[in-house]
mmCIF file of C-alpha atoms in Angstrom:
data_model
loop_
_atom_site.group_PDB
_atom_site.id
_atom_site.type_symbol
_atom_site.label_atom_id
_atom_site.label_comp_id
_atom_site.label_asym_id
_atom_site.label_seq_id
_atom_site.Cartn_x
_atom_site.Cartn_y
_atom_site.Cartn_z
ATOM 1 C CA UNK M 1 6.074 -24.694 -12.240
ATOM 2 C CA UNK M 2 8.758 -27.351 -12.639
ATOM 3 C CA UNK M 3 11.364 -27.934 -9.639
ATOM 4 C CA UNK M 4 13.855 -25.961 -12.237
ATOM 5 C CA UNK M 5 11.322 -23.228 -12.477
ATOM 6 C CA UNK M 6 11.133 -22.531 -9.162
ATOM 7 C CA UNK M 7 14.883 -22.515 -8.383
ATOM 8 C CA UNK M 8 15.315 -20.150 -11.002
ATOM 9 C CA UNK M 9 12.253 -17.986 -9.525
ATOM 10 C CA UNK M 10 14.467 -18.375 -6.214
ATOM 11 C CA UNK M 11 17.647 -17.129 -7.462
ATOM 12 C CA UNK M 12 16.166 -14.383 -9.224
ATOM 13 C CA UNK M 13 14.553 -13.183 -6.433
ATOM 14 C CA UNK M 14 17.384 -13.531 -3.904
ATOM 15 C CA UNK M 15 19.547 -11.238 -6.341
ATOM 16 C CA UNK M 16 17.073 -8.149 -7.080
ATOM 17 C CA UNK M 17 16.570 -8.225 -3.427
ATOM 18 C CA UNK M 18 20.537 -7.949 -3.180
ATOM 19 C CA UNK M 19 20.880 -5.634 -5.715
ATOM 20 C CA UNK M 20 18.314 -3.688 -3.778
ATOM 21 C CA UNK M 21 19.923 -3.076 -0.662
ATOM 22 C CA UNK M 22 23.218 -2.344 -1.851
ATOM 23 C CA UNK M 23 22.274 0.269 -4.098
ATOM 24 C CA UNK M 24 19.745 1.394 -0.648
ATOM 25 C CA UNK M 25 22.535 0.833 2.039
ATOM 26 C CA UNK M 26 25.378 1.589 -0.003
ATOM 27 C CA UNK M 27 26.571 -2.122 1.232
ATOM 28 C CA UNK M 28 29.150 -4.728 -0.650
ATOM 29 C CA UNK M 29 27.820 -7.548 -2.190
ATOM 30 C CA UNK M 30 28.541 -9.851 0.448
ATOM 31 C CA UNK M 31 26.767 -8.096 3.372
ATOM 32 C CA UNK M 32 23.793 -7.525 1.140
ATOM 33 C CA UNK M 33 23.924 -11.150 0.544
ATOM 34 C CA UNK M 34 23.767 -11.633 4.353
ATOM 35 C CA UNK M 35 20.828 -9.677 5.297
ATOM 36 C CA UNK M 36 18.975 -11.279 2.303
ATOM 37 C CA UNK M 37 19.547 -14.392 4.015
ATOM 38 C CA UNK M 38 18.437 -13.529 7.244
ATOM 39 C CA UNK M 39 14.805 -12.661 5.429
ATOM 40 C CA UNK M 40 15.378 -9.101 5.137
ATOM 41 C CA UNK M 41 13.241 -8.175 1.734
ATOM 42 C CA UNK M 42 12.902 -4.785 2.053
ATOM 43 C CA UNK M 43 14.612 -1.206 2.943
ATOM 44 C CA UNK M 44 11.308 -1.056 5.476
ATOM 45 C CA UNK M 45 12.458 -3.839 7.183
ATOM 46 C CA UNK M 46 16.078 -3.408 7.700
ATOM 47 C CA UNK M 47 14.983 0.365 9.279
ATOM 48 C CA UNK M 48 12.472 -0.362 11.253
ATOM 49 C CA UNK M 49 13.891 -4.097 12.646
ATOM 50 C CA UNK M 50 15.011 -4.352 16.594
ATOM 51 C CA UNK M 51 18.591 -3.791 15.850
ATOM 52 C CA UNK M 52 19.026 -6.742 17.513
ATOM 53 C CA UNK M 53 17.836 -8.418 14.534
ATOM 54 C CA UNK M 54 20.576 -7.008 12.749
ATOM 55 C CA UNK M 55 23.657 -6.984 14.730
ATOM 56 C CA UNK M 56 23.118 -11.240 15.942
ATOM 57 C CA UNK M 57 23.824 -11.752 12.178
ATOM 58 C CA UNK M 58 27.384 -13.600 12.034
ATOM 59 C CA UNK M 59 30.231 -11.241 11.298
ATOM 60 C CA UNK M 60 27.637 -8.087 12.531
ATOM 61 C CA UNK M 61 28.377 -5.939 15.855
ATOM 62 C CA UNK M 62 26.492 -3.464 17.194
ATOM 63 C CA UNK M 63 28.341 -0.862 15.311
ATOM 64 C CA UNK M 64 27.618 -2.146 11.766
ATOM 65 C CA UNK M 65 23.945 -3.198 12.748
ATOM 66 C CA UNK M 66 23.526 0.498 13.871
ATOM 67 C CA UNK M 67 25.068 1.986 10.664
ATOM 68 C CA UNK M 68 22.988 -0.472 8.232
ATOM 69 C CA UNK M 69 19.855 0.369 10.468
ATOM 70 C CA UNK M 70 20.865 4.471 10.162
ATOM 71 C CA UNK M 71 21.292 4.259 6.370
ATOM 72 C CA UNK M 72 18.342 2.625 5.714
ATOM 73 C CA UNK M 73 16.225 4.873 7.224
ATOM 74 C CA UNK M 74 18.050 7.909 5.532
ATOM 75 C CA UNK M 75 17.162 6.483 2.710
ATOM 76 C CA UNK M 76 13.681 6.149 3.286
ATOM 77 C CA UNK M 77 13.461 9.691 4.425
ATOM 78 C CA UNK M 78 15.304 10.618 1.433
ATOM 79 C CA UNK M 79 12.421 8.524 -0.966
ATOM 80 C CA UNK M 80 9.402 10.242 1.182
ATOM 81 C CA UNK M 81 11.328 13.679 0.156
ATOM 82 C CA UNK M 82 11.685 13.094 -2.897
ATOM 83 C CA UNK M 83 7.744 11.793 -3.460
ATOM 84 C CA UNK M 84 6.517 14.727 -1.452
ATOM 85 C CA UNK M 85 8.400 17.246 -3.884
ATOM 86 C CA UNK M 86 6.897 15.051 -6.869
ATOM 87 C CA UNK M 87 3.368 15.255 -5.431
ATOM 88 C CA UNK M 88 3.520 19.041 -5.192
ATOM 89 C CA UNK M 89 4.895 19.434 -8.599
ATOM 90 C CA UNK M 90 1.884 17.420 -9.592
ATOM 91 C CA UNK M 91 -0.146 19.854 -7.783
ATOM 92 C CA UNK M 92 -1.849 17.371 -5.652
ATOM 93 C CA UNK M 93 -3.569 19.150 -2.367
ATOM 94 C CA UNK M 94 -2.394 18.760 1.100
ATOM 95 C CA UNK M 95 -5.158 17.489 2.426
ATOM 96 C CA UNK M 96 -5.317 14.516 0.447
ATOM 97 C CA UNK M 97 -2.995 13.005 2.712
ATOM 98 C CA UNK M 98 -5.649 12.828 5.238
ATOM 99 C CA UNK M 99 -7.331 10.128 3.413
ATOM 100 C CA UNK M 100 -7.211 7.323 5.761
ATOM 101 C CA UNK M 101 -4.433 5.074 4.253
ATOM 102 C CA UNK M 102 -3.261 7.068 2.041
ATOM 103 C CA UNK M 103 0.581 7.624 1.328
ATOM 104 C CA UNK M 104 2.625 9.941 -0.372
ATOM 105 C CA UNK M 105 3.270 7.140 -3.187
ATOM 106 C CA UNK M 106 -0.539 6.804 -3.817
ATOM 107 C CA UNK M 107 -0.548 10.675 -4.120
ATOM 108 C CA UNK M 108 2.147 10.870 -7.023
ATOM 109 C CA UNK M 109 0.413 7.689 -8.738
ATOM 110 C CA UNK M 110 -3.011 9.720 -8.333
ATOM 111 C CA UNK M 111 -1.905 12.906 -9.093
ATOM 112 C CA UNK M 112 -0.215 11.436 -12.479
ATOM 113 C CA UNK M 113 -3.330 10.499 -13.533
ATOM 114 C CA UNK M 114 -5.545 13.468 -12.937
ATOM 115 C CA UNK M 115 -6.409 13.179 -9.116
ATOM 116 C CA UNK M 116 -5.241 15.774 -6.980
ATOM 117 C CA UNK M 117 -7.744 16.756 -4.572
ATOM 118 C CA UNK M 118 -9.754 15.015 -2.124
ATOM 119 C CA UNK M 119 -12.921 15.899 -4.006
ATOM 120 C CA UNK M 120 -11.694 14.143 -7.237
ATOM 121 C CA UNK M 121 -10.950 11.273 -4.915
ATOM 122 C CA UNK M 122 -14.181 10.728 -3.882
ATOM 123 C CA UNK M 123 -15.544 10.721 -7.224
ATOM 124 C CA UNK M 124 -13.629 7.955 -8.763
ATOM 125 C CA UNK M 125 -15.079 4.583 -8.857
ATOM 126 C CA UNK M 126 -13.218 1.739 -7.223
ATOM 127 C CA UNK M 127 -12.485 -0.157 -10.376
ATOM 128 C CA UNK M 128 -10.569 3.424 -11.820
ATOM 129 C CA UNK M 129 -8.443 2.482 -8.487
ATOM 130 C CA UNK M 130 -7.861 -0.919 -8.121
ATOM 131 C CA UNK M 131 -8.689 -1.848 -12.215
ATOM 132 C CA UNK M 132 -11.121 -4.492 -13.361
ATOM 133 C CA UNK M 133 -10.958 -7.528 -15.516
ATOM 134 C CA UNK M 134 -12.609 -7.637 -19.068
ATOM 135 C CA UNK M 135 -14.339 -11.051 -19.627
ATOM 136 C CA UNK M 136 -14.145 -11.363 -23.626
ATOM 137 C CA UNK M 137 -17.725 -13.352 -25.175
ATOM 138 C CA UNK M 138 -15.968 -15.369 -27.691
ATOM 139 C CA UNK M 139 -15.051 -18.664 -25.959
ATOM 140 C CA UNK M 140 -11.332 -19.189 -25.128
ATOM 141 C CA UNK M 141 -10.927 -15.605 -26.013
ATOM 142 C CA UNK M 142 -8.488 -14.227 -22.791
ATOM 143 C CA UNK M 143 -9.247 -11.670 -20.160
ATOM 144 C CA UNK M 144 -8.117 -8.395 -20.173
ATOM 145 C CA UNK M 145 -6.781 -6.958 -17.198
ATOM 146 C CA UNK M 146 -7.062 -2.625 -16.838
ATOM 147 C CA UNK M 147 -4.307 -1.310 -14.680
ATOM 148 C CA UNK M 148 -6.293 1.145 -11.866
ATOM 149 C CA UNK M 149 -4.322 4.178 -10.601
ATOM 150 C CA UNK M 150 -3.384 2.682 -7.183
ATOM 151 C CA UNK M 151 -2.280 -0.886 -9.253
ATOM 152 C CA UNK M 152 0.730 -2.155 -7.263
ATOM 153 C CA UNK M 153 -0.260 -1.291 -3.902
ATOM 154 C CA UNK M 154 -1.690 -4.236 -2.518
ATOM 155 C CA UNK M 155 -4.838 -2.506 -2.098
ATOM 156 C CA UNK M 156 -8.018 -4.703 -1.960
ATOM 157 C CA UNK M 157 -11.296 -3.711 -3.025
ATOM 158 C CA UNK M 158 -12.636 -3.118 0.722
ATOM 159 C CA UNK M 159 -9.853 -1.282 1.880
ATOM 160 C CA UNK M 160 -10.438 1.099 -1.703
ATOM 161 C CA UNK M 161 -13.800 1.480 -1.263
ATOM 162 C CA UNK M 162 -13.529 2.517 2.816
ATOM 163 C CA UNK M 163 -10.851 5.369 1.366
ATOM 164 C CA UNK M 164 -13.391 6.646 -1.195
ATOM 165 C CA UNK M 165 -16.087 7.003 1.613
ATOM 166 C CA UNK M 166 -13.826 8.433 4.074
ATOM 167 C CA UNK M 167 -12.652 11.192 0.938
ATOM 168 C CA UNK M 168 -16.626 11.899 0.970
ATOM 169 C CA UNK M 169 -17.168 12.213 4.033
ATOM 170 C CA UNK M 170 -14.083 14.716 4.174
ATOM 171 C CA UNK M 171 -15.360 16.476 0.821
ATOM 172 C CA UNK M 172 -18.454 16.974 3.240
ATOM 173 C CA UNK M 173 -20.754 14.990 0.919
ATOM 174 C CA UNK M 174 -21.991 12.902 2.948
ATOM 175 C CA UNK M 175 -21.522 12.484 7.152
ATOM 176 C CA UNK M 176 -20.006 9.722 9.236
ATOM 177 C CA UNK M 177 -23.505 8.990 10.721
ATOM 178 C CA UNK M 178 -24.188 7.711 6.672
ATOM 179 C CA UNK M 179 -21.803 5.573 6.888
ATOM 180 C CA UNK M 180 -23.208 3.679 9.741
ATOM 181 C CA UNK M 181 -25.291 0.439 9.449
ATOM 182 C CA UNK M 182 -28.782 1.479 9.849
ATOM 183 C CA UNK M 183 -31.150 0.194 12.787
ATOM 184 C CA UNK M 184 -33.989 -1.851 12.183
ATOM 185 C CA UNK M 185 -36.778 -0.703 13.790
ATOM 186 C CA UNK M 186 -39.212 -3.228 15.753
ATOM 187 C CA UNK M 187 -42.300 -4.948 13.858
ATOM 188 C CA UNK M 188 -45.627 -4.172 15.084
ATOM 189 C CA UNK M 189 -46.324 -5.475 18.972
ATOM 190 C CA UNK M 190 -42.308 -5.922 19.562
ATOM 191 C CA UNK M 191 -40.929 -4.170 22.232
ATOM 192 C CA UNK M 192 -38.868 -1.540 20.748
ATOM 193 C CA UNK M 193 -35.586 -0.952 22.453
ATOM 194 C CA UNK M 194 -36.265 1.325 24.829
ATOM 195 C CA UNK M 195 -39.319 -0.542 26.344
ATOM 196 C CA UNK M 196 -42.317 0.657 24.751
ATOM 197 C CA UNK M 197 -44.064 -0.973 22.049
ATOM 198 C CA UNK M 198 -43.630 0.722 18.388
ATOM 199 C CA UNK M 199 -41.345 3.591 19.953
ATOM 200 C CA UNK M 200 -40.360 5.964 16.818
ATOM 201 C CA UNK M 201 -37.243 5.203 15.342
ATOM 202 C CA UNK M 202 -34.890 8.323 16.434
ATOM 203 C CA UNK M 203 -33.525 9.777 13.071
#
């Protein structure tokens, strides 16, 4: 990327983000501008930022800091809303929120694409999640990336994989002892750990 490139990368960047939190915040231009500045990317942020973050910004007080804070989190709450009501319409169970890491987002991407329970969760395969890459034979011939369901969550393999165990384990397929690394047991004359040579394993 030439140094041209990237300044145009910058700019373009600097005004979605500004775009973003005025149409979030309900905020002019200029005080958008300001928070953008000060490294705020992201509705998450501004809400959940000491406020003191907020108000030292130049021409902030307290007051404004407090009411940018306040709307951003409205509008968060107003987003979860909105999901949850989407999620249900989709007909995706309850309990699939308590997949470990899942959010209501995730939910409304699954649930558009055919998973709504947890047992349909722990079926899929990690690469219907997180998508795979298609190497082509012919030389030169390009890639092809497969979108999964949960593409554009920033979810790595690992952390995919650890939610489709923890959906079996919930679907009562398999137990949380499974999951466990298993023991190995002590080779003949070793002292096995509980001090007597070639003790049974305990299952």
């Amino acid at each position: 990327m030439t140094e041209a490139e990237e300044s145009e990368r910058r700019q373009k960047e600097f005004a979605e983000r500004t775009q973003l939190l005025m149409d979030a915040l309900d905020v002019d231009e200029v005080i958008a501008q300001l928070l953008v500045t000060e490294g705020f990317a992201s509705i998450e942020e501004v809400a959940f930022v000491d406020l003191s973050e907020i108000s030292h910004i130049e021409g902030f007080d307290a007051d404004t800091a407090e009411q940018i804070q306040n709307r951003a989190k409205e509008f968060l709450e107003n987003q979860e809303a909105e999901r949850d009501a989407k999620r249900r319409e989709l007909g995706v169970a309850d309990d699939m929120a308590e997949i470990p890491g899942i959010t209501t987002a995730m939910m409304v991407a699954l649930g558009e694409n055919g998973v709504k329970t947890v047992e349909d969760f722990a079926d899929c395969a990690t690469d219907e999640l997180v998508g795979w890459t298609e190497r082509k034979k012919e030389k030169d011939a390009e890639a092809i990336r497969h979108k999964g369901f949960l593409d554009g969550f920033e979810l790595s393999r690992t952390d995919v994989e650890g939610m489709i165990m923890a959906a079996r384990v919930q679907a009562g397929w398999i137990t949380a002892e499974d999951l466990e690394p298993a023991t190995e047991e002590p080779a003949n004359g070793e002292e096995s750990p509980d001090g007597g040579e070639n003790a049974p394993a305990q299952s």
